[in-house]
Amino acid sequence: MSAPLLAQLTTIFGILTVVVLLAALLTWVERRLLGLWQDRPGPNRVGPFGLLQVVADMIKLFFKEDFVPHFADRPVFILAPTLVMATMLLGFAVVPFAPGIGIVDLNVGLLFVLAMSSLAVYSVVLGAYASNNKYALLGGLRAAAQTVSYEVFMGLSLMGVVMLAGSFNLREIVTAQEGGWFVLPQFLGFVIFFIAGIAESHRLPFDLPEAEHELTAGFHTEYSSMKFGMFFVGEYLSVILISALITTLFLGGWLGPWLPPLLWFCIKTALLVCVFVLLRAALPRPRYDQLMQFGWKVMLPLALANLLVTGGVLLWLQ
Amino acid sequence: MISQLRSMWLVFRHLFTPRVTVEYPDEKPYLAPRYRGRIVLTRDPGGEERCVACNLCAVACPPDCISLQKAEDENGRWYPGYFRINFSRCIMCGLCEEACPTYAIQLTPDFEMCEYDRQNMVYEKEDLLINGPGKYHHYSFYHVAGKAVGGKDKGAAENEERPVDIRGLNL
Ligand code: SF4
Ligand code: SF4
């Protein structure tokens, strides 16, 4: 094995391990933050500040019975939870963490991430279908419809950024922001992408595929043990991925004064993740038809208008 | 959109408000005196059992977890021969306390009664009976009731008139 290949493998495994560990840690961060926002301490018993809660949960999940219902479509049922983890981790491949830190430098990086994050919905739909359960199926249907609607303007909202940077390469998009973060000229795009990102990662308030109050647990009703854990980690991975993307595309990625670039990237991403948790703590879930209406009748026209205006202004400036 | 942002801001501010919960096993929360927890059988100020085995509590109990048997002592006082509450079924509703005509059965603010063995949740009379009068210090059923028992005749209760001798009435 040649030395550069070895170095590359080390980076890949290093980054993937760190990302998965962070996703696991996020379960604790989220519960602590939710607790604080609900005027209670949150999990603080296991280890310092309750940090080992993650380990305790892992042990618990591993020792749960890994149950596959006899009416389920077995191969698909087993495949589904792995898909979400795999696609989300693949999505991280093109994220530029800092200059020199990253796995690959694709010239269609942005499209690749979008593709991967939309592929993740297969995991939900397949899992729901394979469970052979009414609630799961309803959850899966919702996930499919939600993704189709929100995917459309998720991509469109980013085109403004692409036009400004003149590239699909995430690294070049970051360097293009040296003069100023894109969140200012593309504020509308930022808001639209953020909302679409919440819908894409099925987080509250757009977690209609699992909507505990109506669908028991939605698409993962039949899942237990580590299969359930993988759905869970997948969801947190997508939260991190969306936050990292927003950081890269709108908040200047690793750019920032004084502190090392990697730290800047982590700080921005972490703050965005906290906003995701805050959304969960503060907002109620809309009704399903409201979600659809909001997507098609408000967000899509806004995204199109944003695209048009950005294009017009750029042409005029030339 | 504004209202969503506003509620996010309001929730965010809770980061800096004091917590309303206490960390339970280390710090016990304050429980009101009338909190409904473990059930006790009390005694009247004279030290006698208050329960007169009337079975009203057992009838009122929604999950039917009280079981008792009447017995009678040499003075004609009724008392429960056995009195059993199955706390694995009790829902701490307090209806037994409301039904009881003698203030015998009372709920206390103690809820720490976990057991590893389900059978240990069944409390017998000696587990339930306490030595004091509970929440009602001066109440004694036989001192206000009209029933004659050994040592207290008809008409001898508080605020009670002597019985009227109807044959002595000149009608
Ligand atoms: S508290 Fe309610 S459930 Fe418990 S013994 Fe009394 S009546 Fe029955
Ligand atoms: S506890 Fe009260 S209600 Fe129950 S049998 Fe005794 S006197 Fe009657």
Coordinates of C-alpha atoms and ligand atoms in Angstrom, one line a residue:
Chain A
M1 CA 0.0 0.0 0.0
S2 CA 1.5 3.3 -1.0
A3 CA 1.9 6.1 1.5
P4 CA -0.6 8.6 0.0
L5 CA -3.3 6.0 -0.2
L6 CA -2.7 5.1 3.5
A7 CA -2.9 8.8 4.4
Q8 CA -6.1 9.1 2.5
L9 CA -7.6 6.1 4.2
T10 CA -6.7 7.5 7.5
T11 CA -8.4 10.8 6.7
I12 CA -11.5 9.0 5.5
F13 CA -11.8 6.8 8.6
G14 CA -10.8 9.6 10.9
I15 CA -13.5 12.0 9.5
L16 CA -16.2 9.3 9.4
T17 CA -15.5 8.1 12.9
V18 CA -15.6 11.6 14.3
V19 CA -18.8 12.4 12.5
V20 CA -20.6 9.3 13.7
L21 CA -19.3 9.9 17.2
L22 CA -20.6 13.5 17.0
A23 CA -24.0 12.2 15.9
A24 CA -24.1 9.9 18.9
L25 CA -23.0 12.7 21.1
L26 CA -25.7 14.9 19.7
T27 CA -28.4 12.7 21.3
W28 CA -27.0 13.8 24.6
V29 CA -26.6 17.5 23.5
E30 CA -30.1 17.6 22.3
R31 CA -31.6 16.2 25.4
R32 CA -29.6 18.5 27.6
L33 CA -30.6 21.5 25.6
L34 CA -34.2 20.5 25.5
G35 CA -34.1 20.0 29.2
L36 CA -32.7 23.5 29.8
W37 CA -35.2 25.0 27.6
Q38 CA -38.0 23.2 29.4
D39 CA -36.7 24.4 32.8
R40 CA -35.2 21.1 33.9
P41 CA -31.6 19.8 33.9
G42 CA -31.9 17.0 31.4
P43 CA -29.8 13.8 31.6
N44 CA -27.0 14.6 34.0
R45 CA -26.4 11.5 36.0
V46 CA -24.2 9.1 34.0
G47 CA -20.6 10.4 34.1
P48 CA -19.5 14.0 34.1
F49 CA -22.4 16.2 33.0
G50 CA -24.2 13.0 32.0
L51 CA -21.9 12.7 29.1
L52 CA -21.7 8.9 29.4
Q53 CA -25.5 8.8 28.8
V54 CA -24.5 8.2 25.2
V55 CA -22.6 5.1 26.2
A56 CA -25.4 3.9 28.4
D57 CA -27.9 4.3 25.5
M58 CA -25.6 2.4 23.2
I59 CA -25.2 -0.5 25.6
K60 CA -28.9 -0.5 26.0
L61 CA -29.6 -0.5 22.3
F62 CA -27.1 -3.3 21.6
F63 CA -28.7 -5.5 24.2
K64 CA -32.2 -5.0 23.0
E65 CA -33.8 -7.8 21.0
D66 CA -33.1 -7.3 17.4
F67 CA -36.6 -8.2 16.2
V68 CA -37.8 -8.7 12.7
P69 CA -41.5 -9.1 12.5
H70 CA -42.5 -12.3 10.6
F71 CA -44.8 -10.3 8.3
A72 CA -41.9 -8.0 7.2
D73 CA -40.1 -8.1 4.0
R74 CA -36.9 -9.4 5.6
P75 CA -34.1 -8.3 3.2
V76 CA -35.5 -4.9 2.6
F77 CA -36.3 -4.5 6.3
I78 CA -32.6 -5.1 7.2
L79 CA -31.3 -3.0 4.3
A80 CA -33.3 0.1 5.0
P81 CA -31.6 1.4 8.2
T82 CA -28.2 1.0 6.7
L83 CA -29.1 3.2 3.7
V84 CA -29.7 6.3 5.7
M85 CA -26.3 5.9 7.5
A86 CA -24.5 5.1 4.3
T87 CA -25.9 8.0 2.2
M88 CA -25.4 10.5 5.0
L89 CA -21.8 9.5 5.5
L90 CA -21.2 9.7 1.8
G91 CA -22.6 13.2 1.9
F92 CA -19.9 14.1 4.3
A93 CA -17.3 13.1 1.8
V94 CA -17.4 16.4 -0.1
V95 CA -17.8 18.7 2.9
P96 CA -14.8 21.0 3.1
F97 CA -14.0 21.2 6.8
A98 CA -11.0 23.4 6.5
P99 CA -8.3 24.0 3.9
G100 CA -6.7 20.7 3.4
I101 CA -9.2 18.8 5.5
G102 CA -11.8 16.9 3.6
I103 CA -12.2 13.7 1.8
V104 CA -12.7 14.5 -1.8
D105 CA -12.9 17.7 -3.9
L106 CA -15.6 17.0 -6.4
N107 CA -16.4 19.7 -9.0
V108 CA -20.0 18.7 -8.6
G109 CA -19.8 18.6 -4.8
L110 CA -23.0 20.5 -4.2
L111 CA -25.0 18.3 -6.5
F112 CA -23.5 15.2 -4.9
V113 CA -24.5 16.3 -1.4
L114 CA -28.0 17.1 -2.6
A115 CA -28.2 13.7 -4.3
M116 CA -27.1 11.8 -1.2
S117 CA -29.4 13.6 1.1
S118 CA -32.3 12.9 -1.1
L119 CA -31.3 9.3 -1.5
A120 CA -31.7 9.0 2.3
V121 CA -35.4 9.1 1.9
Y122 CA -35.2 5.7 0.3
S123 CA -34.2 4.4 3.7
V124 CA -37.4 5.8 5.2
V125 CA -39.7 4.7 2.4
L126 CA -38.2 1.2 2.1
G127 CA -38.2 0.7 5.9
A128 CA -41.8 1.8 6.0
Y129 CA -42.8 -0.5 3.1
A130 CA -40.9 -3.5 4.4
S131 CA -42.4 -3.2 7.9
N132 CA -45.8 -4.1 6.4
N133 CA -47.5 -1.9 9.0
K134 CA -50.2 0.7 8.5
Y135 CA -48.5 3.4 10.6
A136 CA -45.2 2.8 9.0
L137 CA -46.7 2.9 5.5
L138 CA -48.4 6.2 6.3
G139 CA -45.1 7.6 7.6
G140 CA -43.3 6.4 4.5
L141 CA -45.9 7.9 2.2
R142 CA -45.5 11.2 4.0
A143 CA -41.8 11.0 3.8
A144 CA -41.9 10.4 0.1
A145 CA -44.3 13.3 -0.6
Q146 CA -42.4 15.6 1.7
T147 CA -39.1 14.9 0.1
V148 CA -40.5 15.4 -3.4
S149 CA -42.0 18.7 -2.5
Y150 CA -39.1 20.1 -0.5
E151 CA -36.3 18.7 -2.7
V152 CA -37.5 21.0 -5.5
F153 CA -36.9 24.3 -3.9
M154 CA -34.0 23.0 -1.8
G155 CA -32.0 22.8 -5.0
L156 CA -33.5 26.0 -6.4
S157 CA -32.7 28.0 -3.3
L158 CA -29.0 27.1 -3.7
M159 CA -28.7 28.2 -7.3
G160 CA -28.3 31.8 -6.2
V161 CA -25.2 30.8 -4.3
V162 CA -23.9 28.8 -7.2
M163 CA -24.4 31.8 -9.5
L164 CA -22.6 34.1 -7.1
A165 CA -19.7 31.7 -6.7
G166 CA -19.7 30.5 -10.3
S167 CA -19.0 26.9 -9.1
F168 CA -20.6 23.7 -7.8
N169 CA -17.4 22.9 -5.9
L170 CA -18.0 23.4 -2.2
R171 CA -14.4 24.5 -1.6
E172 CA -14.6 27.2 -4.3
I173 CA -17.9 28.3 -2.9
V174 CA -16.2 28.9 0.4
T175 CA -13.3 30.8 -1.1
A176 CA -15.7 32.9 -3.1
Q177 CA -17.1 34.1 0.2
E178 CA -13.8 35.8 1.3
G179 CA -15.3 39.2 0.3
G180 CA -18.5 38.6 2.4
W181 CA -20.7 35.7 3.5
F182 CA -23.4 34.7 1.1
V183 CA -26.0 34.9 3.8
L184 CA -26.3 38.6 3.2
P185 CA -26.9 38.7 -0.6
Q186 CA -28.7 35.4 -0.5
F187 CA -30.7 35.9 2.7
L188 CA -33.9 34.5 1.2
G189 CA -32.0 31.5 -0.2
F190 CA -30.6 30.9 3.2
V191 CA -34.0 30.9 4.9
I192 CA -35.5 28.7 2.2
F193 CA -32.6 26.2 2.3
F194 CA -32.8 26.1 6.1
I195 CA -36.5 25.3 6.0
A196 CA -36.0 22.7 3.3
G197 CA -33.1 21.3 5.3
I198 CA -35.3 20.7 8.3
A199 CA -37.9 19.0 6.1
E200 CA -35.1 17.0 4.5
S201 CA -33.7 15.7 7.8
H202 CA -37.3 15.0 9.1
R203 CA -36.7 17.0 12.1
L204 CA -39.4 18.7 14.2
P205 CA -41.4 20.7 13.3
F206 CA -41.4 18.8 10.0
D207 CA -41.1 15.3 11.3
L208 CA -44.4 14.2 9.9
P209 CA -43.0 10.8 8.7
E210 CA -42.7 9.8 12.4
A211 CA -45.2 12.1 14.1
E212 CA -45.4 10.2 17.4
H213 CA -48.8 11.6 18.2
E214 CA -50.6 10.3 15.2
L215 CA -48.5 7.5 13.8
T216 CA -47.1 5.9 16.9
A217 CA -43.5 6.1 15.6
G218 CA -44.2 6.4 11.8
F219 CA -41.7 4.6 9.6
H220 CA -39.7 3.0 12.4
T221 CA -42.6 1.6 14.4
E222 CA -41.4 -2.0 13.8
Y223 CA -37.8 -1.3 14.3
S224 CA -35.9 -2.1 17.5
S225 CA -32.4 -2.4 18.8
M226 CA -29.5 -1.2 16.7
K227 CA -31.6 -1.0 13.5
F228 CA -33.7 1.7 15.3
G229 CA -30.4 3.2 16.5
M230 CA -29.2 3.5 13.0
F231 CA -32.3 5.4 11.9
F232 CA -31.7 7.6 14.9
V233 CA -28.0 8.2 14.2
G234 CA -28.9 8.8 10.5
E235 CA -31.3 11.5 11.6
Y236 CA -28.6 13.2 13.7
L237 CA -26.1 12.8 10.9
S238 CA -28.4 14.6 8.5
V239 CA -28.8 17.4 11.1
I240 CA -25.1 17.8 11.2
L241 CA -24.8 17.5 7.4
I242 CA -27.4 20.1 6.8
S243 CA -25.8 22.4 9.3
A244 CA -22.4 21.9 7.8
L245 CA -23.9 22.6 4.4
I246 CA -25.5 25.8 5.5
T247 CA -22.2 26.8 7.1
T248 CA -20.3 26.1 3.9
L249 CA -22.8 27.7 1.5
F250 CA -24.0 30.7 3.4
L251 CA -21.8 31.3 6.5
G252 CA -18.4 31.4 4.9
G253 CA -17.4 27.8 5.9
W254 CA -14.1 27.9 7.6
L255 CA -13.5 31.6 7.1
G256 CA -13.2 33.7 10.1
P257 CA -10.6 35.8 12.0
W258 CA -8.1 34.8 14.7
L259 CA -9.2 31.2 15.4
P260 CA -8.0 28.3 13.3
P261 CA -10.2 27.5 10.3
L262 CA -11.4 24.1 11.5
L263 CA -12.5 25.6 14.8
W264 CA -14.5 28.3 12.9
F265 CA -16.2 25.6 10.9
C266 CA -17.1 23.6 14.0
I267 CA -18.4 26.6 15.9
K268 CA -20.7 27.7 13.1
T269 CA -22.0 24.2 12.5
A270 CA -22.5 23.6 16.3
L271 CA -24.5 26.8 16.6
L272 CA -26.7 25.8 13.7
V273 CA -27.2 22.4 15.3
C274 CA -28.4 24.2 18.4
V275 CA -30.9 26.1 16.3
F276 CA -32.2 22.8 15.1
V277 CA -32.7 21.7 18.7
L278 CA -34.3 25.1 19.5
L279 CA -36.8 24.6 16.7
R280 CA -37.7 21.3 18.1
A281 CA -38.2 22.8 21.6
A282 CA -40.2 25.8 20.4
L283 CA -42.4 24.9 17.4
P284 CA -45.4 22.7 17.0
R285 CA -45.8 20.3 14.1
P286 CA -48.0 21.6 11.3
R287 CA -50.8 19.6 9.8
Y288 CA -49.8 17.5 6.8
D289 CA -51.8 19.5 4.2
Q290 CA -50.4 22.7 5.7
L291 CA -46.9 21.4 5.2
M292 CA -47.6 20.6 1.5
Q293 CA -49.3 23.9 0.9
F294 CA -46.5 25.8 2.5
G295 CA -44.0 24.0 0.3
W296 CA -45.7 24.4 -3.1
K297 CA -47.5 27.7 -2.6
V298 CA -45.0 29.7 -0.6
M299 CA -41.6 28.3 -0.7
L300 CA -41.4 27.3 -4.3
P301 CA -42.5 30.7 -5.7
L302 CA -40.2 32.4 -3.3
A303 CA -37.3 30.2 -4.4
L304 CA -38.0 30.9 -8.0
A305 CA -38.3 34.7 -7.4
N306 CA -35.0 34.6 -5.6
L307 CA -33.4 32.8 -8.5
L308 CA -34.8 35.3 -11.0
V309 CA -33.8 38.3 -9.0
T310 CA -30.3 37.0 -8.3
G311 CA -29.8 36.2 -12.0
G312 CA -31.2 39.6 -13.1
V313 CA -28.9 41.5 -10.7
L314 CA -25.9 39.5 -11.7
L315 CA -26.6 40.2 -15.4
W316 CA -27.1 43.9 -14.7
L317 CA -23.9 44.1 -12.7
Q318 CA -21.8 42.6 -15.6
Chain B
M1 CA -43.2 33.6 10.6
I2 CA -42.9 36.4 13.2
S3 CA -44.8 34.4 15.7
Q4 CA -42.6 31.4 15.1
L5 CA -39.4 33.5 15.6
R6 CA -41.0 35.0 18.7
S7 CA -41.7 31.6 20.3
M8 CA -38.2 30.5 19.5
W9 CA -36.9 33.6 21.3
L10 CA -39.2 33.0 24.2
V11 CA -38.1 29.4 24.5
F12 CA -34.4 30.4 24.1
R13 CA -34.7 32.8 27.1
H14 CA -35.6 29.8 29.3
L15 CA -31.9 28.9 29.1
F16 CA -31.4 31.5 31.8
T17 CA -34.5 30.9 34.0
P18 CA -34.1 28.8 37.1
R19 CA -35.1 25.1 36.8
V20 CA -38.4 24.1 38.3
T21 CA -37.5 20.5 38.9
V22 CA -35.4 19.2 41.8
E23 CA -32.9 16.3 41.5
Y24 CA -35.1 13.9 43.2
P25 CA -33.2 11.2 45.2
D26 CA -30.7 13.8 46.4
E27 CA -33.2 16.5 47.1
K28 CA -36.8 15.7 48.1
P29 CA -39.5 17.9 46.7
Y30 CA -42.0 19.5 49.0
L31 CA -45.2 17.5 49.1
A32 CA -48.4 19.1 50.4
P33 CA -49.8 17.5 53.6
R34 CA -52.8 16.3 51.7
Y35 CA -50.6 14.6 49.0
R36 CA -52.1 11.2 48.2
G37 CA -49.5 8.5 48.9
R38 CA -49.1 5.4 51.1
I39 CA -52.3 4.6 53.0
V40 CA -52.5 4.3 56.8
L41 CA -55.1 3.2 59.3
T42 CA -55.3 5.6 62.2
R43 CA -56.3 5.4 65.8
D44 CA -58.6 7.7 67.7
P45 CA -57.3 9.9 70.5
G46 CA -58.0 7.1 73.0
G47 CA -55.6 4.8 71.2
E48 CA -58.3 2.5 69.8
E49 CA -58.6 1.6 66.2
R50 CA -60.8 3.9 64.3
C51 CA -61.9 1.6 61.6
V52 CA -65.4 0.1 62.2
A53 CA -65.1 -2.4 59.4
C54 CA -68.1 -0.9 57.5
N55 CA -66.6 -1.8 54.1
L56 CA -67.4 1.5 52.6
C57 CA -63.8 2.1 51.5
A58 CA -63.7 -1.3 49.8
V59 CA -66.9 -0.5 48.0
A60 CA -65.6 2.9 46.9
C61 CA -62.3 1.6 45.7
P62 CA -62.2 1.7 41.9
P63 CA -59.6 -1.1 41.4
D64 CA -61.0 -3.2 44.3
C65 CA -57.8 -3.4 46.1
I66 CA -59.1 -3.3 49.7
S67 CA -60.1 -6.4 51.4
L68 CA -61.3 -6.6 55.1
Q69 CA -63.3 -8.7 57.4
K70 CA -65.4 -7.5 60.3
A71 CA -64.8 -8.7 63.9
E72 CA -66.3 -7.6 67.2
D73 CA -64.7 -7.1 70.5
E74 CA -66.2 -7.8 74.0
N75 CA -67.5 -4.2 74.2
G76 CA -69.5 -4.5 71.0
R77 CA -67.1 -2.4 69.1
W78 CA -66.6 -3.4 65.5
Y79 CA -63.1 -3.6 64.1
P80 CA -61.5 -5.2 61.1
G81 CA -60.3 -8.8 61.7
Y82 CA -58.0 -8.4 58.9
F83 CA -57.5 -5.4 56.6
R84 CA -55.5 -5.8 53.4
I85 CA -54.6 -3.3 50.7
N86 CA -52.9 -4.4 47.6
F87 CA -50.7 -1.5 46.7
S88 CA -49.7 -2.9 43.4
R89 CA -53.3 -2.2 42.3
C90 CA -54.0 0.9 44.3
I91 CA -54.2 4.1 42.2
M92 CA -53.9 6.5 45.1
C93 CA -57.2 8.1 44.2
G94 CA -58.2 8.8 47.7
L95 CA -61.7 7.7 47.3
C96 CA -61.4 5.3 50.3
E97 CA -60.5 8.3 52.5
E98 CA -63.5 10.2 51.2
A99 CA -65.8 7.3 51.8
C100 CA -64.7 6.5 55.3
P101 CA -67.2 7.7 57.9
T102 CA -64.6 7.5 60.8
Y103 CA -61.5 9.1 59.3
A104 CA -59.8 5.8 59.9
I105 CA -58.2 5.4 56.5
Q106 CA -56.0 8.2 55.4
L107 CA -53.5 8.9 52.6
T108 CA -50.1 10.2 53.6
P109 CA -47.4 12.1 51.5
D110 CA -45.1 9.1 51.3
F111 CA -44.8 7.6 47.9
E112 CA -41.5 5.7 48.1
M113 CA -42.8 2.2 48.4
C114 CA -41.1 0.2 45.6
E115 CA -40.5 -3.5 46.1
Y116 CA -38.7 -6.1 44.1
D117 CA -41.3 -8.7 44.9
R118 CA -44.9 -8.1 44.0
Q119 CA -46.2 -10.0 47.0
N120 CA -44.5 -7.4 49.3
M121 CA -46.9 -4.8 47.9
V122 CA -49.8 -6.3 49.8
Y123 CA -49.9 -4.5 53.1
E124 CA -51.6 -6.2 56.0
K125 CA -53.3 -4.5 58.9
E126 CA -50.2 -4.4 61.1
D127 CA -48.4 -2.7 58.2
L128 CA -51.1 -0.1 57.8
L129 CA -52.0 0.7 61.4
I130 CA -50.2 3.6 62.9
N131 CA -50.2 4.8 66.5
G132 CA -51.6 8.3 66.0
P133 CA -54.7 10.0 64.8
G134 CA -53.3 11.2 61.5
K135 CA -54.8 14.4 60.1
Y136 CA -57.7 14.6 62.5
H137 CA -56.4 14.9 66.0
H138 CA -59.5 15.1 68.2
Y139 CA -62.0 13.0 66.3
S140 CA -63.3 9.9 67.8
F141 CA -66.2 8.2 66.1
Y142 CA -67.8 6.6 69.1
H143 CA -67.8 9.9 71.0
V144 CA -70.0 11.5 68.4
A145 CA -72.0 8.5 67.1
G146 CA -75.2 7.3 68.6
K147 CA -74.2 3.7 68.8
A148 CA -74.0 2.1 72.3
V149 CA -70.8 0.3 73.0
G150 CA -69.3 -0.9 76.2
G151 CA -68.5 2.0 78.5
K152 CA -70.7 4.4 76.5
D153 CA -74.5 4.2 76.5
K154 CA -77.1 5.6 74.2
G155 CA -77.3 9.4 74.6
A156 CA -73.9 9.7 76.2
A157 CA -72.1 11.0 73.1
E158 CA -71.1 14.6 72.6
N159 CA -74.0 16.9 71.9
E160 CA -76.4 14.0 72.1
E161 CA -79.8 14.2 73.9
R162 CA -80.8 11.5 76.3
P163 CA -83.0 9.0 74.4
V164 CA -86.7 9.9 74.7
D165 CA -88.8 7.3 76.6
I166 CA -91.9 7.2 74.3
R167 CA -93.9 5.3 76.9
G168 CA -93.4 8.2 79.3
L169 CA -94.8 10.7 76.9
N170 CA -98.3 11.8 77.8
L171 CA -99.9 11.9 74.4
Ligands
SF4_1 S1 -56.6 5.3 47.2 FE1 -58.2 4.6 45.7 S2 -57.3 2.8 44.8 FE2 -56.2 3.1 46.7 S3 -57.2 1.9 48.2 FE3 -58.1 4.0 48.3 S4 -59.9 3.9 47.0 FE4 -58.6 2.1 46.5
SF4_2 S1 -61.4 2.2 56.9 FE1 -63.2 3.5 57.1 S2 -64.5 3.0 55.3 FE2 -63.0 1.4 55.5 S3 -64.0 -0.2 56.7 FE3 -62.9 1.0 58.1 S4 -64.3 2.5 58.8 FE4 -65.2 1.7 57.0

